PDB file of C-alpha atoms and ligand atoms in Angstrom:
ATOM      1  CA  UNK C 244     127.503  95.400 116.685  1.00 42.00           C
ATOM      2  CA  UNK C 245     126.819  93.883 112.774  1.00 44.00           C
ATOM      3  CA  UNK C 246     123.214  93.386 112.314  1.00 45.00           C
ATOM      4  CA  UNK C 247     122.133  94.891 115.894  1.00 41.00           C
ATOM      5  CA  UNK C 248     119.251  96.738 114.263  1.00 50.00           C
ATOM      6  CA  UNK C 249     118.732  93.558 111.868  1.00 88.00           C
ATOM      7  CA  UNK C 250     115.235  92.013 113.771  1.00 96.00           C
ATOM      8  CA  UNK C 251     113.314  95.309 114.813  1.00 97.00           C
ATOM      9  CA  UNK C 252     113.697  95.617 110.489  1.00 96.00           C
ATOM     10  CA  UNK C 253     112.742  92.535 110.034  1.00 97.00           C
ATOM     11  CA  UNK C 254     110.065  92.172 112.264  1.00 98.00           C
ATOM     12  CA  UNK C 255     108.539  95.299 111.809  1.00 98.00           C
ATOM     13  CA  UNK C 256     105.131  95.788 110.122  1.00 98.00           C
ATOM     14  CA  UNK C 257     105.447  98.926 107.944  1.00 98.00           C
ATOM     15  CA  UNK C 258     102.692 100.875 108.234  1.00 98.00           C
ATOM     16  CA  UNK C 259     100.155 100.972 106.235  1.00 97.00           C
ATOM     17  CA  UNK C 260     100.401  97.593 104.796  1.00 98.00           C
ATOM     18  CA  UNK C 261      98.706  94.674 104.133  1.00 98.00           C
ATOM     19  CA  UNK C 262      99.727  91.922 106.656  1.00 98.00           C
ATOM     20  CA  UNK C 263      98.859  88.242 105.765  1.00 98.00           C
ATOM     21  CA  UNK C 264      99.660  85.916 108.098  1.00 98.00           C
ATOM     22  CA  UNK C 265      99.423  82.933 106.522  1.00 98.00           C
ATOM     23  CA  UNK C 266     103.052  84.416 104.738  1.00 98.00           C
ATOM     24  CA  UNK C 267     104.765  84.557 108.111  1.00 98.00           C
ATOM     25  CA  UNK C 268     106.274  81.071 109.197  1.00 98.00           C
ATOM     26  CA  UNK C 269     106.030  81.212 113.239  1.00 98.00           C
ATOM     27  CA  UNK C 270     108.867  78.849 113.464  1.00 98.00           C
ATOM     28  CA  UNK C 271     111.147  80.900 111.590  1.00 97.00           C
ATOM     29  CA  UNK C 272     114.618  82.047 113.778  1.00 96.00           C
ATOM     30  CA  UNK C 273     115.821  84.573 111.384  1.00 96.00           C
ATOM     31  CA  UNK C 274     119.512  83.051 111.402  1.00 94.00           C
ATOM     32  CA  UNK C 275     119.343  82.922 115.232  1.00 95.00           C
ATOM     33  CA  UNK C 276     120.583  79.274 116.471  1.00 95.00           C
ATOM     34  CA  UNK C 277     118.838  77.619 119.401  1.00 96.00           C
ATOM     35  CA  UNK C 278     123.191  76.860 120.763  1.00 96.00           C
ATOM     36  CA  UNK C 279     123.727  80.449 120.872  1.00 95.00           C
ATOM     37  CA  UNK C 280     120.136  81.840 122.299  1.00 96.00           C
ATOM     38  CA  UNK C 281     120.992  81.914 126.244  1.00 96.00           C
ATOM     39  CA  UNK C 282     123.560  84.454 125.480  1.00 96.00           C
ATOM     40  CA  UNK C 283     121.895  86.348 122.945  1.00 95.00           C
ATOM     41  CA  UNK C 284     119.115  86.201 125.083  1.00 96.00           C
ATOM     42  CA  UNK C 285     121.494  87.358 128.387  1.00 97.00           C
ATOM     43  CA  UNK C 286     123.154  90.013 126.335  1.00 96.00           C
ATOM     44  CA  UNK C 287     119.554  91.636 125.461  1.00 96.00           C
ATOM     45  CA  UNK C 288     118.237  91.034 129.449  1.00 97.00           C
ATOM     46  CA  UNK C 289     121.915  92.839 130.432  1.00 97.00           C
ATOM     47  CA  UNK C 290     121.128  95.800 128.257  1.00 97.00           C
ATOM     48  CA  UNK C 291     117.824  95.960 129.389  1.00 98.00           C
ATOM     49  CA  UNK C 292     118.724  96.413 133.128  1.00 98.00           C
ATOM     50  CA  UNK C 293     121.183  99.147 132.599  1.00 98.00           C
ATOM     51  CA  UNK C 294     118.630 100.772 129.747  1.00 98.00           C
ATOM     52  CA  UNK C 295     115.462 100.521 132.270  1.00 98.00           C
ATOM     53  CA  UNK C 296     117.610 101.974 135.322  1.00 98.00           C
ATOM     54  CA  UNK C 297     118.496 104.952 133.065  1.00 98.00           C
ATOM     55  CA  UNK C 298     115.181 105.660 131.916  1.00 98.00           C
ATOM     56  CA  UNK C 299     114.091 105.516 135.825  1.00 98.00           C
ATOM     57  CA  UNK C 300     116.880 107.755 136.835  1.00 97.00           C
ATOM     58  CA  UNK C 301     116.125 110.374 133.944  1.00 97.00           C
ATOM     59  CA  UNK C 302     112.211 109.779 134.739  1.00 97.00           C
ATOM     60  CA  UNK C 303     111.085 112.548 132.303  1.00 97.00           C
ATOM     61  CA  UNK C 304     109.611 109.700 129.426  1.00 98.00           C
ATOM     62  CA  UNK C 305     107.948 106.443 130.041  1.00 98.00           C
ATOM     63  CA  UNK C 306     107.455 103.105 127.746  1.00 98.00           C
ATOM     64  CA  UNK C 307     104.289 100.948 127.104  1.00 98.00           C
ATOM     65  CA  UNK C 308     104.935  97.330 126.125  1.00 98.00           C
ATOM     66  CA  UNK C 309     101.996  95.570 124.068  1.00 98.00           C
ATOM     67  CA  UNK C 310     102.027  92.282 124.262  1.00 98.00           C
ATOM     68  CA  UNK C 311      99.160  90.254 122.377  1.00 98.00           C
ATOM     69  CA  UNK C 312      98.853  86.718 120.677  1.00 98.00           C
ATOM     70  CA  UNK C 313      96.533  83.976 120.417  1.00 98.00           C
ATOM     71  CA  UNK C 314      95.636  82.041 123.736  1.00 97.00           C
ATOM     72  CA  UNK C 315      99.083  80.143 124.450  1.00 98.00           C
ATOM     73  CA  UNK C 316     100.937  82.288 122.256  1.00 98.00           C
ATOM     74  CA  UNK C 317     103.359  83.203 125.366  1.00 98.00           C
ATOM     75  CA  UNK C 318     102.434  86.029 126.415  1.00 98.00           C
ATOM     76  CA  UNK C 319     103.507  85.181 130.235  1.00 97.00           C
ATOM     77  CA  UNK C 320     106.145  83.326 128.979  1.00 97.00           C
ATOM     78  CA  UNK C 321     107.452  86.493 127.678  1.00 98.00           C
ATOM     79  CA  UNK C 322     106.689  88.463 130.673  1.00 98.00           C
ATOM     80  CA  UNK C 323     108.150  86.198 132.821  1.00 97.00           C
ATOM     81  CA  UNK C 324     111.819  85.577 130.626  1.00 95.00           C
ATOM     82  CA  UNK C 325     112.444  89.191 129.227  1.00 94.00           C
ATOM     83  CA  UNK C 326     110.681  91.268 131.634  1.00 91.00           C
ATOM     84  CA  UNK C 327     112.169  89.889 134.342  1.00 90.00           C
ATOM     85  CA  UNK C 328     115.214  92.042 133.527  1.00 95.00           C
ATOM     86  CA  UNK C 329     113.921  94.820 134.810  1.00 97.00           C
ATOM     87  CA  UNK C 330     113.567  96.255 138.078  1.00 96.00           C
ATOM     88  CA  UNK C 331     109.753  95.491 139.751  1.00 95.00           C
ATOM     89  CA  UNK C 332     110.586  98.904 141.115  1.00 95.00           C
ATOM     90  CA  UNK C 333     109.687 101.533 138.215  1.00 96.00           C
ATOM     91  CA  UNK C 334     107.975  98.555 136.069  1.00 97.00           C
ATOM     92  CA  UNK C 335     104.191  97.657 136.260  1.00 97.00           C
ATOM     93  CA  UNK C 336     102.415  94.864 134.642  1.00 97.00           C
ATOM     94  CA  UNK C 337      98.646  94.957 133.741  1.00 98.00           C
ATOM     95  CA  UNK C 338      96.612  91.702 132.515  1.00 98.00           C
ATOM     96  CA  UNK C 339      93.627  92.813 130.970  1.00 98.00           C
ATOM     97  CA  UNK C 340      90.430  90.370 131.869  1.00 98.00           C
ATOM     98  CA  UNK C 341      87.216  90.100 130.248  1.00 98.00           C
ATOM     99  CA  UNK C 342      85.931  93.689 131.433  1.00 98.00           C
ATOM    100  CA  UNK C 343      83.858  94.324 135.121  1.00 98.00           C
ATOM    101  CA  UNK C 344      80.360  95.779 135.040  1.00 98.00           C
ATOM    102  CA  UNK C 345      82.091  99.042 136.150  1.00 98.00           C
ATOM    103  CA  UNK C 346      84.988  98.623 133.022  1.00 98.00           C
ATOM    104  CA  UNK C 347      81.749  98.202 131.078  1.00 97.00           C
ATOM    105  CA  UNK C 348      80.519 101.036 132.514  1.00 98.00           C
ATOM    106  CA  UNK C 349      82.546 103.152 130.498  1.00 98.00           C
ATOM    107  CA  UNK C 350      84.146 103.470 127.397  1.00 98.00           C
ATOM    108  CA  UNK C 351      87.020 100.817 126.318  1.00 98.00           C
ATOM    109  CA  UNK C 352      89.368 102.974 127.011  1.00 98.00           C
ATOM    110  CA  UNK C 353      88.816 104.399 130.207  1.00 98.00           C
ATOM    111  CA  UNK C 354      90.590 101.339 131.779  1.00 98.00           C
ATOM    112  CA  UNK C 355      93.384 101.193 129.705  1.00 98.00           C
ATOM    113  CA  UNK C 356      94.176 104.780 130.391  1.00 98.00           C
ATOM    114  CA  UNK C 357      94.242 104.454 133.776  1.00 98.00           C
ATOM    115  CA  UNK C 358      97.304 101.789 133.650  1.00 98.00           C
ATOM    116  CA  UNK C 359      99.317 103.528 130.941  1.00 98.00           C
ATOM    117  CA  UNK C 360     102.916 103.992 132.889  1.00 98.00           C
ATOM    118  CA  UNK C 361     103.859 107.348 134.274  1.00 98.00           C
ATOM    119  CA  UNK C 362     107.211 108.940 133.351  1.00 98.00           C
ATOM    120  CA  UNK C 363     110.334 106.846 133.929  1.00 98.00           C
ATOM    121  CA  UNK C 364     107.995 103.594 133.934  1.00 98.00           C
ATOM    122  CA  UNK C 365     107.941 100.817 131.814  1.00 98.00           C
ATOM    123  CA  UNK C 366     104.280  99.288 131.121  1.00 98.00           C
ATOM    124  CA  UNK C 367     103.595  96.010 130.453  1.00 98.00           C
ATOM    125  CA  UNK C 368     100.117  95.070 129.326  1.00 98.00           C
ATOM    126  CA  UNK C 369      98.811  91.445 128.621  1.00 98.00           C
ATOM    127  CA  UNK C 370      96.938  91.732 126.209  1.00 98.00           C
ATOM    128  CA  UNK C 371      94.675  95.430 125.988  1.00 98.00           C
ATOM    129  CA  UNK C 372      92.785  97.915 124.296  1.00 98.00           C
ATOM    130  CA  UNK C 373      93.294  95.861 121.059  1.00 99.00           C
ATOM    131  CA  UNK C 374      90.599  92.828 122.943  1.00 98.00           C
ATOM    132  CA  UNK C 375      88.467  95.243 121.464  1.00 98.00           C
ATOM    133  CA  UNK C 376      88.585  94.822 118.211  1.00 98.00           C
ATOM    134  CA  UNK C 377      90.046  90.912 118.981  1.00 98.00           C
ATOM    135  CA  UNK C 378      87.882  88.805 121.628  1.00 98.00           C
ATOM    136  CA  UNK C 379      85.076  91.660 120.969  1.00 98.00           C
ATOM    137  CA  UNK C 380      84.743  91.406 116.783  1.00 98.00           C
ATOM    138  CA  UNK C 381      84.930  87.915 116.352  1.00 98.00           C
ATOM    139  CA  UNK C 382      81.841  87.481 119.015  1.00 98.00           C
ATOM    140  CA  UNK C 383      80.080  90.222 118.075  1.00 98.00           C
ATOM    141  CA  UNK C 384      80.116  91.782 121.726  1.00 98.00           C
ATOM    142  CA  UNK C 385      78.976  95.000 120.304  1.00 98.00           C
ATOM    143  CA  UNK C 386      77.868  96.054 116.348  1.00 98.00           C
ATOM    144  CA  UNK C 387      80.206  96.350 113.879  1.00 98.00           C
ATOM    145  CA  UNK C 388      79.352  99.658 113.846  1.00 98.00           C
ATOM    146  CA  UNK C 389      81.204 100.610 116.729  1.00 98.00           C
ATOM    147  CA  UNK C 390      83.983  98.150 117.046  1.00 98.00           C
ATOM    148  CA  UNK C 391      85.200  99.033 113.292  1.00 98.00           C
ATOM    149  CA  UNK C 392      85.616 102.913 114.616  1.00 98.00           C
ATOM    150  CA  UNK C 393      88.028 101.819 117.022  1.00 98.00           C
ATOM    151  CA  UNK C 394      91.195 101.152 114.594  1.00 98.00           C
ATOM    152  CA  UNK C 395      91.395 104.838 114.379  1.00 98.00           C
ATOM    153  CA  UNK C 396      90.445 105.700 117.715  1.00 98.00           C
ATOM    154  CA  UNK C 397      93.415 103.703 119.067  1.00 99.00           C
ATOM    155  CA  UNK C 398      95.814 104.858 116.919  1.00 98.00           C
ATOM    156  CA  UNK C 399      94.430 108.709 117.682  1.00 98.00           C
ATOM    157  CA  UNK C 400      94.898 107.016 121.248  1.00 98.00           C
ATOM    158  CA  UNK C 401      98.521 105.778 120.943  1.00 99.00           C
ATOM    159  CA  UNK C 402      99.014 109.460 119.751  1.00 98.00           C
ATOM    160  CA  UNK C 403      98.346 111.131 122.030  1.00 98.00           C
ATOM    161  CA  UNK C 404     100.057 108.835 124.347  1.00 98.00           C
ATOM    162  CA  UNK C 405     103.255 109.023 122.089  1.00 98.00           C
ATOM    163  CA  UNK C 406     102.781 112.802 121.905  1.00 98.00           C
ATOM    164  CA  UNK C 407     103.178 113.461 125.934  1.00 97.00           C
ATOM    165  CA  UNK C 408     106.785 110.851 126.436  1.00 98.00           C
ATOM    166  CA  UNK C 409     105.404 107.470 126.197  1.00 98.00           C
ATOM    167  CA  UNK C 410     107.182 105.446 123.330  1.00 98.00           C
ATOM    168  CA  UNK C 411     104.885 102.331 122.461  1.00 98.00           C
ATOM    169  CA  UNK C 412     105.971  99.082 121.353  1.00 98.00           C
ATOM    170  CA  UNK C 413     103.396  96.210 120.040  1.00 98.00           C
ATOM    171  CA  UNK C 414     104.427  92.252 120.150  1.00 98.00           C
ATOM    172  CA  UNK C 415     102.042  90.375 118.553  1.00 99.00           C
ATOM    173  CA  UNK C 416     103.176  86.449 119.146  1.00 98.00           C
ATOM    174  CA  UNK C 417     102.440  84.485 116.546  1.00 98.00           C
ATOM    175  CA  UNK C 418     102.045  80.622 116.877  1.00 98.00           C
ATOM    176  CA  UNK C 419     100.486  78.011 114.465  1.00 98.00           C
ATOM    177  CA  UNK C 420      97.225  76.114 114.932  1.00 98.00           C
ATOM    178  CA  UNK C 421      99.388  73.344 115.440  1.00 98.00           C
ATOM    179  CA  UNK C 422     101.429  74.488 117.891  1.00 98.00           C
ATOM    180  CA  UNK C 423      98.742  75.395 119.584  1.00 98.00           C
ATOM    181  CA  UNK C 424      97.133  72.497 119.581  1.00 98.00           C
ATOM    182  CA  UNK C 425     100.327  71.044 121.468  1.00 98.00           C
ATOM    183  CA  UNK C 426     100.321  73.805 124.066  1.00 98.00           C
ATOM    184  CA  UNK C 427      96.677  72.893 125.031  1.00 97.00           C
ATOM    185  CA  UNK C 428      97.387  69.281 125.079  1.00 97.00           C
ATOM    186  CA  UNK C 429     100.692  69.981 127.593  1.00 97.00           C
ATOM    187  CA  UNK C 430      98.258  72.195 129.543  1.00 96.00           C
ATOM    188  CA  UNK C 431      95.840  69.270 130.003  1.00 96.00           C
ATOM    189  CA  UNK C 432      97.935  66.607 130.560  1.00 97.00           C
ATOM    190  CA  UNK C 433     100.760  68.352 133.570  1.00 96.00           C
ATOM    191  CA  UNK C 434      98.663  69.127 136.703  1.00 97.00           C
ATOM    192  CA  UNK C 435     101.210  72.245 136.813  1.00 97.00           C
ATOM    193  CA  UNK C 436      99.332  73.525 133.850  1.00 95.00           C
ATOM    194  CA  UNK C 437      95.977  73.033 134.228  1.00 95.00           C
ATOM    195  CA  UNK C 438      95.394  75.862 135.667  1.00 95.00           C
ATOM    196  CA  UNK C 439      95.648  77.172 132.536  1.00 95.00           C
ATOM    197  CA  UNK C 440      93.609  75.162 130.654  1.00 95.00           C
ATOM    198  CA  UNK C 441      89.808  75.617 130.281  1.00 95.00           C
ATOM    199  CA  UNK C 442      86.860  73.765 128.038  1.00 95.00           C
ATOM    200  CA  UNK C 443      86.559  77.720 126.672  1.00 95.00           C
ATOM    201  CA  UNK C 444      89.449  77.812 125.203  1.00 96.00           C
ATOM    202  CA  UNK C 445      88.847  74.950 123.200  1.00 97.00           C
ATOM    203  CA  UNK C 446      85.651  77.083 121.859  1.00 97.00           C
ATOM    204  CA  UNK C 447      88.500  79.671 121.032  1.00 97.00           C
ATOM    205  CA  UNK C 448      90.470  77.659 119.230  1.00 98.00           C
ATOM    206  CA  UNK C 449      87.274  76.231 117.024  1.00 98.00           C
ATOM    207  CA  UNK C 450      87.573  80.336 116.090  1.00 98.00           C
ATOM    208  CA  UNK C 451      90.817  80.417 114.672  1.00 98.00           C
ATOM    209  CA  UNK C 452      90.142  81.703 111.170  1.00 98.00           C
ATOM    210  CA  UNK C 453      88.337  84.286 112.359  1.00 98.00           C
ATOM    211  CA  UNK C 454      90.715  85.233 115.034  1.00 98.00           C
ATOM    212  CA  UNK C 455      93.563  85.527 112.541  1.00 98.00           C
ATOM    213  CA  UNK C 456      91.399  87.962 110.769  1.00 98.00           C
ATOM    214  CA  UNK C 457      90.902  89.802 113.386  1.00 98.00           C
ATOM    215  CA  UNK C 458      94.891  90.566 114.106  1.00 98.00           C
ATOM    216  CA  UNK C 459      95.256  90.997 110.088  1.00 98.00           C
ATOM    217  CA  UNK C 460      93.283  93.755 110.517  1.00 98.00           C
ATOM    218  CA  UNK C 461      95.330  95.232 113.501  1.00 98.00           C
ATOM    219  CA  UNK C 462      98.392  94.993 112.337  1.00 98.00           C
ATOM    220  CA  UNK C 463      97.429  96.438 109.065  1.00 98.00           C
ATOM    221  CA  UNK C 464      96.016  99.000 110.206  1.00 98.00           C
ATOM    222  CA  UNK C 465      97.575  99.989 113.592  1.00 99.00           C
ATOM    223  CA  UNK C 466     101.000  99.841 113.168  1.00 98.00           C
ATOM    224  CA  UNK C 467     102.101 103.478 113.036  1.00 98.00           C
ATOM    225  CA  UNK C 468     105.158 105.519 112.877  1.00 98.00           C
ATOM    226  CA  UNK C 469     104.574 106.451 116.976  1.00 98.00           C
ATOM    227  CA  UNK C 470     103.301 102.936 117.652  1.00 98.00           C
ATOM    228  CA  UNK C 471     104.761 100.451 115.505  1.00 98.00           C
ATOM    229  CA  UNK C 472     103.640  96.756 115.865  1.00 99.00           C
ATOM    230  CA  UNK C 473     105.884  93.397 115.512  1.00 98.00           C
ATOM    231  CA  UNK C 474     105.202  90.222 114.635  1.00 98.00           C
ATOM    232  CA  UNK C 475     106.967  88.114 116.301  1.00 98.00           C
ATOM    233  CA  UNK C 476     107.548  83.948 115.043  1.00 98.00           C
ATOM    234  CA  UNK C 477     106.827  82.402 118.799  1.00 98.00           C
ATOM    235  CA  UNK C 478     106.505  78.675 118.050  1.00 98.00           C
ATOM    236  CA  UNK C 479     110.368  78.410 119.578  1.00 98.00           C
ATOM    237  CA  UNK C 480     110.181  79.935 123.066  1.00 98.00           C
ATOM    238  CA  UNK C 481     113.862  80.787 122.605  1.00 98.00           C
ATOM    239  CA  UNK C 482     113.640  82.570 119.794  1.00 98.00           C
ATOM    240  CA  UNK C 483     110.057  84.641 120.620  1.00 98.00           C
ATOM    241  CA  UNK C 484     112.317  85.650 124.204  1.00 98.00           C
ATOM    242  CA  UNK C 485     115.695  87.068 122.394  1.00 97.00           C
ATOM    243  CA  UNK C 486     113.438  89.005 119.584  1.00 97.00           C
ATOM    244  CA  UNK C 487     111.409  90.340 122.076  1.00 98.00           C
ATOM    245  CA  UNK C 488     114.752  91.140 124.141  1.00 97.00           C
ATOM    246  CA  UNK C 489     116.700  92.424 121.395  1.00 97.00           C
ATOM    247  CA  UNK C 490     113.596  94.861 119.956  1.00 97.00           C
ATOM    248  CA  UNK C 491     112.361  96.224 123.373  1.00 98.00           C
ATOM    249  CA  UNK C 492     115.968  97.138 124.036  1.00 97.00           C
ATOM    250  CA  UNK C 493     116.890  98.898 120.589  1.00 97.00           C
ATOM    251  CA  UNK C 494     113.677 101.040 121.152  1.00 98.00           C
ATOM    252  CA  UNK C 495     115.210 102.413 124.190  1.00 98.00           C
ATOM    253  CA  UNK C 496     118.069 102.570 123.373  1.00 98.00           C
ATOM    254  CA  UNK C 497     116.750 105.170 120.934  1.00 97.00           C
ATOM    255  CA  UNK C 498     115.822 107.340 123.658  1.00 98.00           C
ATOM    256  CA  UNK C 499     119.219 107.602 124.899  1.00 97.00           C
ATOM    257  CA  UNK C 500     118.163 107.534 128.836  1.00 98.00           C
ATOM    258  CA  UNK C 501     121.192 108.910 130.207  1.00 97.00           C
ATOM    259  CA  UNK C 502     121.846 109.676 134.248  1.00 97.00           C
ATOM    260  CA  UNK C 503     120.476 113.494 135.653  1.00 96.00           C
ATOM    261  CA  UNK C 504     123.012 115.584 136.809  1.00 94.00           C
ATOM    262  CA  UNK C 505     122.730 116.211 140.094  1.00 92.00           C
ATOM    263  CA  UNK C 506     120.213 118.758 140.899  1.00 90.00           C
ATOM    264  CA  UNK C 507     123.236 121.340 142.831  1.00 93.00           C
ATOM    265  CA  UNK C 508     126.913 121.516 142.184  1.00 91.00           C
ATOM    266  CA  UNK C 509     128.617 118.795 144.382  1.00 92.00           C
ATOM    267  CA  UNK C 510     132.203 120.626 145.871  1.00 93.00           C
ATOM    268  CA  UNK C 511     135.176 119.091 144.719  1.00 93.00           C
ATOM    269  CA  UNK C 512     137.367 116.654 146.727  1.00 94.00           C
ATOM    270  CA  UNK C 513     133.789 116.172 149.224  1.00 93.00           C
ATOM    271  CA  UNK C 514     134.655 113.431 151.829  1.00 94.00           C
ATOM    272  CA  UNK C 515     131.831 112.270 153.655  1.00 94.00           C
ATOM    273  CA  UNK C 516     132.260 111.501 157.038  1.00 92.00           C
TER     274      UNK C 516
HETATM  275  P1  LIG R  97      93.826  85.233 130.222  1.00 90.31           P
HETATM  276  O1  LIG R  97      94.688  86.225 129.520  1.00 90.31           O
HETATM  277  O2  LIG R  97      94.075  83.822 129.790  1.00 90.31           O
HETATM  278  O3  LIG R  97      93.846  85.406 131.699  1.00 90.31           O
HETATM  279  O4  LIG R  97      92.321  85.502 129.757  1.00 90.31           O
HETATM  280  C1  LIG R  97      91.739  86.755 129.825  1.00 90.31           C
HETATM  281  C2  LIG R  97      90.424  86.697 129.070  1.00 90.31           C
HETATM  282  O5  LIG R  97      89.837  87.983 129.090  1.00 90.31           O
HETATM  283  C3  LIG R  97      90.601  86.317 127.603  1.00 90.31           C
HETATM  284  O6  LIG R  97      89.693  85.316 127.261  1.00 90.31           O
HETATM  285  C4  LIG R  97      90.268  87.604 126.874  1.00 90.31           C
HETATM  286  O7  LIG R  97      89.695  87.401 125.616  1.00 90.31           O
HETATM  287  C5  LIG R  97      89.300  88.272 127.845  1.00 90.31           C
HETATM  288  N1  LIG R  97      89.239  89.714 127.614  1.00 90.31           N
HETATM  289  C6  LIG R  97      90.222  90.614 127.766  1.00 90.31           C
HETATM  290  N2  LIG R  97      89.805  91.846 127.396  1.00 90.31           N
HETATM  291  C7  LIG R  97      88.516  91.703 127.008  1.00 90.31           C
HETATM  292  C8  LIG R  97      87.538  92.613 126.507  1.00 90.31           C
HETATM  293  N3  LIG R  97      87.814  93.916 126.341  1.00 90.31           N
HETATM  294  N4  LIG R  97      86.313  92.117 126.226  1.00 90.31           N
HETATM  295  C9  LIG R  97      86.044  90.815 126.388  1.00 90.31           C
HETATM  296  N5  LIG R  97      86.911  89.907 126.848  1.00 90.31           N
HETATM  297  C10 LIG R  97      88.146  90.345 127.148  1.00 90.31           C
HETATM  298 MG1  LIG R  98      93.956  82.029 128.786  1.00 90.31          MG
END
């Protein structure tokens, strides 16, 4: 299909540069019309299905989904419109909270490891190890001393990972201030939503600068051959859910998960009775 591969280029951070956000319109649809989403958007949850049950059958490599953004940036929202393509059976999702005294305990990535999916798995983690050098740098949870090692100890990390089956995939969802802003308010005002919505985040938001920063620096310097990150314009829902579609399912595609043979030769012209 013409221009299949077209959004994992364009949305791709190259490694190894410079990412400035402030050049990257989040309301931007790359040619992609809001008419024709639902069945761009069906066509990418349709390859997903068969892709995932492949991988599952085959069950010798497994795939982490990243999946981080400001608050409201739709990171359920994604979970719940593109992941819900798979099967529940051979997918896991993880939500990573503010750490327990026994996370703490250890290092940052001792709980992280402990989720990463097991071969013929897909992962999905809400947000991750990357909260610590997010949520963690811009309040100074620990010295810069230690949180500014971490950029290479994740992608040493990811390497590993990579290097025993797991292909990784980073969304970062990227929202404006002022769409934001509107997300908050529709969390306030629908008792639906409130849930959702808490005084903190409002401290959160006060921190925007400095939390755009903070992803400049990861995607600049964690987006790597064996763990590429993508930024992803997620002001229109429609269009955040078909990229995210579209680029999950190219990656594994690339892996060509194809069906086991059985494991003994069947007889021919078996009827079973
Ligand atoms: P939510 O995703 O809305 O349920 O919120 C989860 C909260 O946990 C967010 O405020 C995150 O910033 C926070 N969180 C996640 N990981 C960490 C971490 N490693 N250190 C501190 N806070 C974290
Ligand atoms: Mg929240």
């Amino acid at each position: 299909m013409a221009g299949r591969h077209a959004l994992r280029d364009t949305l791709l951070v190259t490694p190894k540069t410079k990412v400035r956000l402030d050049r990257i319109d989040p309301s931007d649809s790359h040619g992609h019309d809001r008419e024709s989403a639902g069945l761009e958007l069906a066509a990418g949850l349709e390859r997903l299905s068969d892709l995932q049950d492949r991988l599952w059958a085959q069950a010798n490599r497994s795939v982490l989904v990243v999946l981080q953004g400001i608050d409201a940036a739709g990171k359920d929202g994604t979970i719940r419109h593109v992941m819900g393509a798979f099967n529940p059976q051979g997918c896991s999702v993880t939500s990573f909270k503010v750490p327990t005294p026994i996370e703490l305990a250890h290092d940052y990535l001792w709980r992280v490891h402990q989720r990463t999916p097991a071969k013929g798995e897909i992962g999905i983690f809400n947000r991750s190890h990357y909260e610590d050098v997010l949520v963690v740098r811009v309040h100074d949870l620990v010295p810069k001393s230690v949180w500014s090692k971490r950029y290479d100890q994740i992608n040493e990390f990811e390497q590993r990972l990579a290097d025993s089956g797991t292909t990784i995939v980073k969304f970062f969802l990227w929202i404006s201030r002022e769409e934001q802003r509107e997300r908050f308010q529709a969390r306030y005002d629908d008792p639906r939503k409130h849930w959702k919505f808490s005084m903190g985040d409002l401290d959160e938001r006060a921190r925007w600068d400095d939390y755009v920063a903070a992803f400049e620096a990861v995607l600049s310097r964690t987006s790597t051959p064996w763990a590429p990150w993508y930024v992803i314009p997620a002001n229109r829902n429609w269009f955040r859910n078909l990229a995210v579609a579209d680029i999950l399912a190219d990656t594994i595609d690339d892996l060509n998960p194809s069906y086991p043979a059985p494991r003994e030769p069947l007889p021919e012209g078996l009827v079973i009775e």
